[in-house]
Every structure is written in structure tokens, then in C-alpha cells.
Amino acid sequence: MANNIDIFEPRTMLKFVERMSKPNTFLRDTFFKNREYSTTDKVDVDIKKGSRKIAPFVHEKIGGKLVENSGYKTETFTPPLVAPDKITTAADIQKRSMGENIYSAKTPAERAAEKLVTDLKELEEMITRREELMCAQAIFEGKITIEGVGLDYVIDFNHTNKETLSGTKLWSDITNSDPIGDLKRYQRTVQQNGHVTADTVIMSADVVDKFINHPKVKDILNLRNLKVGEVNIEVLPNGVTYIGQIPGVGRIYEYNEFYLAEDGEMKPMVPSGTVTLLSTAAEFSMAYAAITIIKDSDFVTYESERVPDTWTEKRPNRQFVALSSKPLPIPKEVDSWFVAKVL
């Protein structure tokens, strides 16, 4: 006789969550493609500062010259816990769900299973959106701010390739500013300090508007060759528009995605007036620390991107479903991108 499968058992839910299709996120999926998993609540990472040392000449009868190891240092980070949860009450599984046939004969158990799926998908989207915001902070601010109940600290990657334009250099000054020249200058800085060639430019919406209408940009680029609006919607996440490509600079994208902050304000992933140059060849990673939950009076540790859990409470009767994660985007090559405030 076949054993009944408990869909609310963590290992059963974990298999479902692992197979669940995840929302597309531009920054995380484009640059933080590598995945690293820790067996503890901390992650050890080698942060690279590139070196251009050349091999020394040596006399044949003297032998080689000792070269010191350099160019990186090991940092230990504690990824923050992200753990949203949802509540299911008796009323939730007794009443018809939105879109369900008014004459539906579904049992409360069937509705509970469907609500579990819906809740896990919603929690997954919330965590994914948080990961994207952490990636945006790591890139555009060079640090990640961790704020919450009992939490207030900063993970700083010591990023130094950044600039804030002012006066006549602002791209809004169409007479004196030089957007193409600035981008090429940023590119060369990355090549010199980061030892990679940036191939991707990401602009906020207001920067894109100033950029494509700037007289000096129009003089150098034939806008018909920029192929404005030529975008494959199927492969680009929400908020992303491919603008065009500049030889010697890279492919240009507008990223106009938003998130609802804890203060209730809708904010952009890319800060207003900002542009960044990055390399898809740079070594960036998404690290995930282990998560420990208690189940049946035992502590169980999972090395996974997501860990689902459920529990029940009485008075009132309700069931909780939670999805936990300890993510941390880590740009290991801290000089491999450039951020500029141009408006």
C-alpha cells in the first residue's frame, strides 16, 4: 500500500520550491550568476584586488626569485536572514478562491494544497526581489545596508571606481558635457584597475533620455543604428530595455524596475541620474549560508537557496508557511565596474 505524501513536510516542500520557476531578475541573473553554498551561517570569500606584476629576470646560476602572494584577501560575511511567511486560516480553505468555479466541489484539503503553492510562489517572488535589491546596492553603492527589527549594519565592499559629475560636466548640459567621452574614460579606468573590459552599460531612465538626445551622442552615433526599441521581450526581465551598442563601450540597457520599500515608498532599483559600466566576465557570486530549522523537536540544517517550513497554532487556529533564505551577492573583483552620477 502506497504511503501518503505530506505536502507540508519540509523536504517535500523543498523539492517543490527547487523546481519552481523563479522570476527573472536582470542584475542577479546577468552578473551574479555563480552560486556558492556554505555549511554554516557565514561565508568566506576571497576579495580580489588585481595585480599587474611582471615576472622578474633571473640569472641562470642564481635561480628563481620568490614572488609574494598578493592581490586578494579573505573576508568573512554573515548573510542576513530573509524569511517572509504567510498565514492560512480555516476560512481561507473553506471559501472559494478567486477564479474558482462557483460550483466547485474541492475539499478543504485540496484548497489547502493549492494555497500552499500560491503562498510559496508569492514568498519566492518577495525573496527574489530582495536579492535583486541587494545586487543593486552592491553595484550602485558598493555596499549593502541591512536594516530590520534588531538589525542595523552595513556590508561594505570598499568599491572605489565611482564619480559624481557637477557643473558643466553634467549630461544635462548639452553644450559642454561629453557622455561618450565619459563612458570611454570609465571604461579605461575599469581596464586599468579591474583588469577586465566592461561590456555592459546600465542607465536609469532619466539618464537614457538625456543620453540618446544629447547632440554629441547624435553626432557620433546614427540613432537608426542604435536600434532603439529592438528588444526581445522573451529574454529580458521586467523593466529592461535594450538601447543599443557603442564600440569600445558596450551594450546599453535601460533598467527601470522598482520595488516597494519598507517605508511604503516606491523606489527604483537604479538610482536616478546614475550610470554603471560592468563586465559579464567579472567574478561575481550569489552566496547562500546554511539555514537551520526545528522540526519534530530536532534541529535540521539545509544548504540551499530556499528552505520552506510550516507550523500550526491554536486560538485562533491557523497554519503558517515560511520560506527562508540567507543570500548575499558578492562582487569579488571590486574594481571591475564603474558607477557615475551624471545628472
Short mmCIF file of C-alpha atoms in Angstrom, two decimals:
data_model
loop_
_atom_site.label_atom_id
_atom_site.label_comp_id
_atom_site.label_asym_id
_atom_site.label_seq_id
_atom_site.Cartn_x
_atom_site.Cartn_y
_atom_site.Cartn_z
CA MET A 1 0.00 0.00 0.00
CA ALA A 2 1.43 3.35 -1.02
CA ASN A 3 2.39 5.81 1.73
CA ASN A 4 0.60 9.14 1.78
CA ILE A 5 2.82 12.12 0.97
CA ASP A 6 2.65 15.01 3.39
CA ILE A 7 2.93 18.10 1.19
CA PHE A 8 3.56 20.24 4.29
CA GLU A 9 6.68 18.25 5.25
CA PRO A 10 9.77 20.47 4.70
CA ARG A 11 11.61 18.02 2.42
CA THR A 12 8.52 17.66 0.23
CA MET A 13 8.10 21.42 0.01
CA LEU A 14 11.84 21.85 -0.63
CA LYS A 15 11.64 19.66 -3.75
CA PHE A 16 8.73 21.73 -4.98
CA VAL A 17 10.49 25.04 -4.29
CA GLU A 18 13.65 23.86 -6.09
CA ARG A 19 11.60 23.04 -9.20
CA MET A 20 9.56 26.22 -9.03
CA SER A 21 10.27 28.66 -11.84
CA LYS A 22 11.86 31.79 -10.43
CA PRO A 23 11.18 35.36 -11.59
CA ASN A 24 13.76 36.88 -13.91
CA THR A 25 16.00 39.49 -12.33
CA PHE A 26 18.35 41.45 -14.53
CA LEU A 27 21.23 42.26 -12.20
CA ARG A 28 21.32 38.97 -10.31
CA ASP A 29 20.96 36.72 -13.34
CA THR A 30 23.31 38.73 -15.59
CA PHE A 31 26.22 39.38 -13.23
CA PHE A 32 25.83 37.26 -10.08
CA LYS A 33 25.44 34.00 -11.98
CA ASN A 34 27.78 31.86 -9.86
CA ARG A 35 26.31 30.11 -6.81
CA GLU A 36 28.17 29.27 -3.61
CA TYR A 37 26.76 27.40 -0.62
CA SER A 38 28.09 27.38 2.94
CA THR A 39 27.68 24.70 5.59
CA THR A 40 27.50 27.38 8.30
CA ASP A 41 25.76 30.71 8.85
CA LYS A 42 28.82 32.51 7.44
CA VAL A 43 30.57 32.57 4.06
CA ASP A 44 34.30 33.02 3.42
CA VAL A 45 35.13 34.89 0.22
CA ASP A 46 38.37 35.86 -1.49
CA ILE A 47 38.03 39.52 -2.49
CA LYS A 48 40.38 40.29 -5.36
CA LYS A 49 42.42 43.41 -5.93
CA GLY A 50 44.11 42.75 -9.23
CA SER A 51 47.86 42.95 -9.73
CA ARG A 52 49.89 43.65 -12.85
CA LYS A 53 53.19 42.33 -11.59
CA ILE A 54 55.54 41.04 -14.26
CA ALA A 55 57.83 38.06 -13.96
CA PRO A 56 61.39 39.04 -12.87
CA PHE A 57 64.54 38.35 -14.86
CA VAL A 58 66.87 35.94 -13.02
CA HIS A 59 70.42 34.73 -13.57
CA GLU A 60 70.63 31.10 -14.66
CA LYS A 61 73.20 30.31 -11.96
CA ILE A 62 71.32 32.11 -9.20
CA GLY A 63 67.87 30.65 -9.73
CA GLY A 64 64.37 31.97 -9.35
CA LYS A 65 63.17 34.90 -7.27
CA LEU A 66 60.49 34.45 -4.63
CA VAL A 67 57.28 36.29 -5.51
CA GLU A 68 54.89 37.09 -2.66
CA ASN A 69 51.26 36.12 -2.94
CA SER A 70 49.16 39.22 -3.33
CA GLY A 71 46.07 40.55 -4.98
CA TYR A 72 43.34 39.22 -2.67
CA LYS A 73 42.18 38.99 0.90
CA THR A 74 39.72 36.63 2.53
CA GLU A 75 36.63 38.23 4.03
CA THR A 76 34.05 36.52 6.21
CA PHE A 77 30.46 37.68 5.80
CA THR A 78 27.27 36.74 7.63
CA PRO A 79 24.42 36.78 5.10
CA PRO A 80 21.22 38.22 6.59
CA LEU A 81 18.20 36.00 7.09
CA VAL A 82 15.27 36.72 4.78
CA ALA A 83 12.19 34.87 5.99
CA PRO A 84 8.72 36.08 4.96
CA ASP A 85 5.73 33.96 5.99
CA LYS A 86 2.03 33.62 5.24
CA ILE A 87 -0.94 32.51 7.35
CA THR A 88 -3.72 30.14 6.36
CA THR A 89 -6.90 30.06 8.46
CA ALA A 90 -9.90 27.75 8.29
CA ALA A 91 -11.85 30.43 6.46
CA ASP A 92 -9.20 30.56 3.72
CA ILE A 93 -9.65 26.91 2.75
CA GLN A 94 -13.42 26.75 3.18
CA LYS A 95 -14.27 29.55 0.78
CA ARG A 96 -13.86 29.57 -2.99
CA SER A 97 -10.63 31.10 -4.28
CA MET A 98 -10.53 33.85 -6.91
CA GLY A 99 -11.24 32.39 -10.36
CA GLU A 100 -12.52 29.09 -8.99
CA ASN A 101 -15.83 27.80 -10.36
CA ILE A 102 -18.68 28.95 -8.18
CA TYR A 103 -19.97 25.35 -8.09
CA SER A 104 -16.57 23.84 -7.29
CA ALA A 105 -16.57 20.64 -5.23
CA LYS A 106 -12.99 20.99 -3.99
CA THR A 107 -12.35 19.76 -0.49
CA PRO A 108 -10.67 21.91 2.19
CA ALA A 109 -7.56 19.70 1.87
CA GLU A 110 -7.36 20.36 -1.88
CA ARG A 111 -7.77 24.08 -1.31
CA ALA A 112 -5.08 23.98 1.39
CA ALA A 113 -2.67 22.34 -1.07
CA GLU A 114 -3.42 24.95 -3.74
CA LYS A 115 -2.98 27.78 -1.24
CA LEU A 116 0.37 26.32 -0.20
CA VAL A 117 1.55 26.51 -3.82
CA THR A 118 0.27 30.07 -4.21
CA ASP A 119 1.84 31.20 -0.94
CA LEU A 120 5.23 29.66 -1.73
CA LYS A 121 5.26 31.37 -5.13
CA GLU A 122 4.48 34.73 -3.54
CA LEU A 123 7.17 34.27 -0.89
CA GLU A 124 9.65 33.22 -3.58
CA GLU A 125 8.94 36.39 -5.55
CA MET A 126 9.47 38.53 -2.43
CA ILE A 127 12.84 36.92 -1.67
CA THR A 128 13.93 37.18 -5.31
CA ARG A 129 13.04 40.87 -5.31
CA ARG A 130 15.10 41.33 -2.14
CA GLU A 131 18.05 39.56 -3.81
CA GLU A 132 17.79 41.90 -6.79
CA LEU A 133 17.78 44.92 -4.49
CA MET A 134 20.86 43.60 -2.67
CA CYS A 135 22.60 43.18 -6.03
CA ALA A 136 21.63 46.74 -6.97
CA GLN A 137 23.03 48.08 -3.69
CA ALA A 138 26.26 46.11 -4.11
CA ILE A 139 26.75 47.57 -7.60
CA PHE A 140 25.48 51.15 -7.31
CA GLU A 141 26.51 51.85 -3.70
CA GLY A 142 29.39 49.38 -3.26
CA LYS A 143 27.77 48.23 -0.04
CA ILE A 144 24.64 46.53 1.25
CA THR A 145 22.65 48.09 4.07
CA ILE A 146 20.97 45.58 6.39
CA GLU A 147 18.08 47.16 8.29
CA GLY A 148 15.27 45.45 10.12
CA VAL A 149 13.96 44.69 13.59
CA GLY A 150 17.12 44.35 15.69
CA LEU A 151 19.32 44.77 12.60
CA ASP A 152 21.31 47.81 11.54
CA TYR A 153 24.68 47.27 9.86
CA VAL A 154 26.46 47.64 6.53
CA ILE A 155 28.39 45.13 4.41
CA ASP A 156 30.96 47.29 2.63
CA PHE A 157 32.92 46.00 -0.38
CA ASN A 158 35.25 49.04 -0.49
CA HIS A 159 34.40 49.90 -4.07
CA THR A 160 36.32 52.97 -5.30
CA ASN A 161 35.61 53.24 -9.05
CA LYS A 162 32.98 55.95 -8.80
CA GLU A 163 32.45 59.58 -9.76
CA THR A 164 29.90 62.32 -9.29
CA LEU A 165 29.77 64.88 -12.10
CA SER A 166 28.91 68.50 -11.42
CA GLY A 167 28.52 71.83 -13.15
CA THR A 168 29.00 71.86 -16.92
CA LYS A 169 30.07 68.20 -16.91
CA LEU A 170 26.56 67.04 -16.08
CA TRP A 171 24.96 65.32 -19.06
CA SER A 172 22.05 67.74 -18.79
CA ASP A 173 24.43 70.43 -20.08
CA ILE A 174 24.14 69.60 -23.76
CA THR A 175 26.75 72.20 -24.77
CA ASN A 176 29.69 71.35 -22.56
CA SER A 177 29.24 67.76 -21.37
CA ASP A 178 30.60 64.74 -23.25
CA PRO A 179 28.72 61.49 -22.42
CA ILE A 180 30.64 59.34 -24.91
CA GLY A 181 33.96 60.67 -23.64
CA ASP A 182 32.93 60.00 -20.05
CA LEU A 183 31.90 56.42 -20.83
CA LYS A 184 35.20 55.73 -22.58
CA ARG A 185 37.08 57.22 -19.63
CA TYR A 186 35.16 54.97 -17.24
CA GLN A 187 35.92 52.00 -19.49
CA ARG A 188 39.65 52.69 -19.39
CA THR A 189 39.59 53.06 -15.61
CA VAL A 190 38.00 49.62 -15.29
CA GLN A 191 40.55 48.17 -17.69
CA GLN A 192 43.40 49.64 -15.67
CA ASN A 193 42.16 48.96 -12.13
CA GLY A 194 39.94 45.94 -12.62
CA HIS A 195 41.80 44.04 -15.34
CA VAL A 196 38.58 43.42 -17.30
CA THR A 197 36.84 45.17 -20.15
CA ALA A 198 33.33 46.34 -19.36
CA ASP A 199 30.81 45.11 -21.92
CA THR A 200 27.54 46.31 -20.38
CA VAL A 201 26.23 49.79 -19.60
CA ILE A 202 23.18 50.20 -17.38
CA MET A 203 21.41 53.55 -17.16
CA SER A 204 18.48 54.88 -15.21
CA ALA A 205 15.50 56.03 -17.28
CA ASP A 206 16.27 59.74 -16.88
CA VAL A 207 19.88 59.20 -17.97
CA VAL A 208 18.75 57.33 -21.09
CA ASP A 209 16.51 60.24 -22.09
CA LYS A 210 19.37 62.74 -21.80
CA PHE A 211 21.88 60.40 -23.42
CA ILE A 212 20.08 59.50 -26.65
CA ASN A 213 19.04 63.12 -27.20
CA HIS A 214 22.45 64.62 -26.46
CA PRO A 215 23.87 66.46 -29.53
CA LYS A 216 27.32 64.90 -29.16
CA VAL A 217 25.82 61.44 -28.99
CA LYS A 218 23.78 62.14 -32.10
CA ASP A 219 26.88 63.39 -33.89
CA ILE A 220 28.80 60.18 -33.21
CA LEU A 221 26.00 57.67 -33.42
CA ASN A 222 23.40 57.34 -36.08
CA LEU A 223 20.31 56.75 -33.95
CA ARG A 224 18.91 54.48 -36.62
CA ASN A 225 21.83 52.19 -35.95
CA LEU A 226 21.18 52.31 -32.21
CA LYS A 227 18.13 50.17 -32.93
CA VAL A 228 16.13 51.85 -30.21
CA GLY A 229 13.31 49.56 -29.17
CA GLU A 230 14.77 46.43 -30.75
CA VAL A 231 14.32 44.19 -27.73
CA ASN A 232 13.49 40.53 -27.26
CA ILE A 233 10.79 40.66 -24.61
CA GLU A 234 11.01 36.91 -24.03
CA VAL A 235 14.58 37.00 -22.73
CA LEU A 236 14.70 40.36 -20.92
CA PRO A 237 13.27 40.71 -17.39
CA ASN A 238 10.70 43.32 -16.45
CA GLY A 239 11.92 46.89 -16.59
CA VAL A 240 14.81 46.20 -19.01
CA THR A 241 15.05 47.80 -22.44
CA TYR A 242 17.94 47.29 -24.83
CA ILE A 243 19.02 50.68 -26.18
CA GLY A 244 21.95 49.87 -28.44
CA GLN A 245 25.68 49.29 -28.60
CA ILE A 246 28.67 51.62 -28.67
CA PRO A 247 32.00 50.28 -29.98
CA GLY A 248 34.61 50.48 -27.25
CA VAL A 249 31.98 50.86 -24.51
CA GLY A 250 29.48 48.02 -24.72
CA ARG A 251 25.78 47.22 -24.90
CA ILE A 252 23.50 49.82 -23.32
CA TYR A 253 20.42 48.96 -21.28
CA GLU A 254 17.79 50.99 -19.50
CA TYR A 255 16.74 49.36 -16.24
CA ASN A 256 13.53 50.89 -14.97
CA GLU A 257 12.44 48.38 -12.34
CA PHE A 258 11.00 49.41 -8.95
CA TYR A 259 10.46 47.94 -5.51
CA LEU A 260 8.18 48.85 -2.62
CA ALA A 261 10.41 49.90 0.29
CA GLU A 262 9.61 49.27 3.96
CA ASP A 263 8.60 52.93 4.33
CA GLY A 264 5.84 52.39 1.76
CA GLU A 265 7.59 54.40 -0.96
CA MET A 266 8.10 53.02 -4.47
CA LYS A 267 11.80 53.31 -5.33
CA PRO A 268 13.88 52.49 -8.43
CA MET A 269 16.47 49.70 -8.47
CA VAL A 270 18.81 52.03 -10.36
CA PRO A 271 19.22 55.36 -8.55
CA SER A 272 18.08 58.37 -10.54
CA GLY A 273 20.78 60.04 -12.63
CA THR A 274 23.09 57.03 -12.44
CA VAL A 275 25.04 55.00 -14.98
CA THR A 276 27.28 51.99 -14.45
CA LEU A 277 29.71 50.01 -16.63
CA LEU A 278 30.17 46.34 -15.79
CA SER A 279 31.77 43.23 -17.23
CA THR A 280 29.85 39.98 -17.53
CA ALA A 281 33.25 38.25 -17.32
CA ALA A 282 33.98 39.61 -13.82
CA GLU A 283 33.74 37.18 -10.94
CA PHE A 284 30.55 37.94 -9.04
CA SER A 285 28.70 35.35 -6.95
CA MET A 286 25.49 34.76 -5.03
CA ALA A 287 26.46 33.13 -1.74
CA TYR A 288 23.96 31.32 0.46
CA ALA A 289 24.59 30.46 4.11
CA ALA A 290 23.09 27.37 5.71
CA ILE A 291 19.69 27.59 7.41
CA THR A 292 18.69 25.60 10.48
CA ILE A 293 15.05 25.00 11.41
CA ILE A 294 13.48 22.91 14.14
CA LYS A 295 11.17 20.08 13.11
CA ASP A 296 9.72 17.40 15.35
CA SER A 297 11.91 18.65 18.20
CA ASP A 298 15.07 18.18 16.09
CA PHE A 299 17.31 20.82 14.53
CA VAL A 300 17.78 20.27 10.79
CA THR A 301 20.31 22.24 8.71
CA TYR A 302 19.89 22.79 4.97
CA GLU A 303 22.44 24.00 2.44
CA SER A 304 20.01 25.51 -0.01
CA GLU A 305 18.94 28.77 -1.61
CA ARG A 306 15.45 28.44 -0.10
CA VAL A 307 14.17 26.49 2.90
CA PRO A 308 10.39 26.11 3.34
CA ASP A 309 8.73 25.37 6.66
CA THR A 310 5.22 25.12 8.15
CA TRP A 311 3.78 25.07 11.64
CA THR A 312 0.38 25.42 13.28
CA GLU A 313 -1.01 27.43 16.15
CA LYS A 314 -4.30 27.34 18.04
CA ARG A 315 -6.57 30.05 19.39
CA PRO A 316 -7.06 31.08 16.69
CA ASN A 317 -6.47 28.01 14.56
CA ARG A 318 -4.06 28.85 11.78
CA GLN A 319 -1.22 27.41 9.77
CA PHE A 320 1.95 29.28 8.86
CA VAL A 321 4.10 28.70 5.81
CA ALA A 322 7.51 30.36 5.64
CA LEU A 323 10.29 30.49 3.09
CA SER A 324 13.76 31.29 4.42
CA SER A 325 16.96 32.29 2.67
CA LYS A 326 20.35 33.71 3.61
CA PRO A 327 21.54 35.33 0.38
CA LEU A 328 24.49 37.62 -0.16
CA PRO A 329 25.61 38.96 -3.56
CA ILE A 330 29.40 39.27 -3.56
CA PRO A 331 31.29 41.22 -6.25
CA LYS A 332 34.64 39.50 -5.73
CA GLU A 333 36.54 41.76 -8.14
CA VAL A 334 35.82 45.11 -6.53
CA ASP A 335 37.45 47.25 -9.23
CA SER A 336 35.73 45.55 -12.16
CA TRP A 337 32.91 48.08 -12.55
CA PHE A 338 32.38 51.86 -12.52
CA VAL A 339 29.48 53.89 -11.16
CA ALA A 340 28.83 57.54 -12.02
CA LYS A 341 26.22 60.09 -11.05
CA VAL A 342 25.81 62.04 -14.28
CA LEU A 343 22.61 64.04 -13.64
#
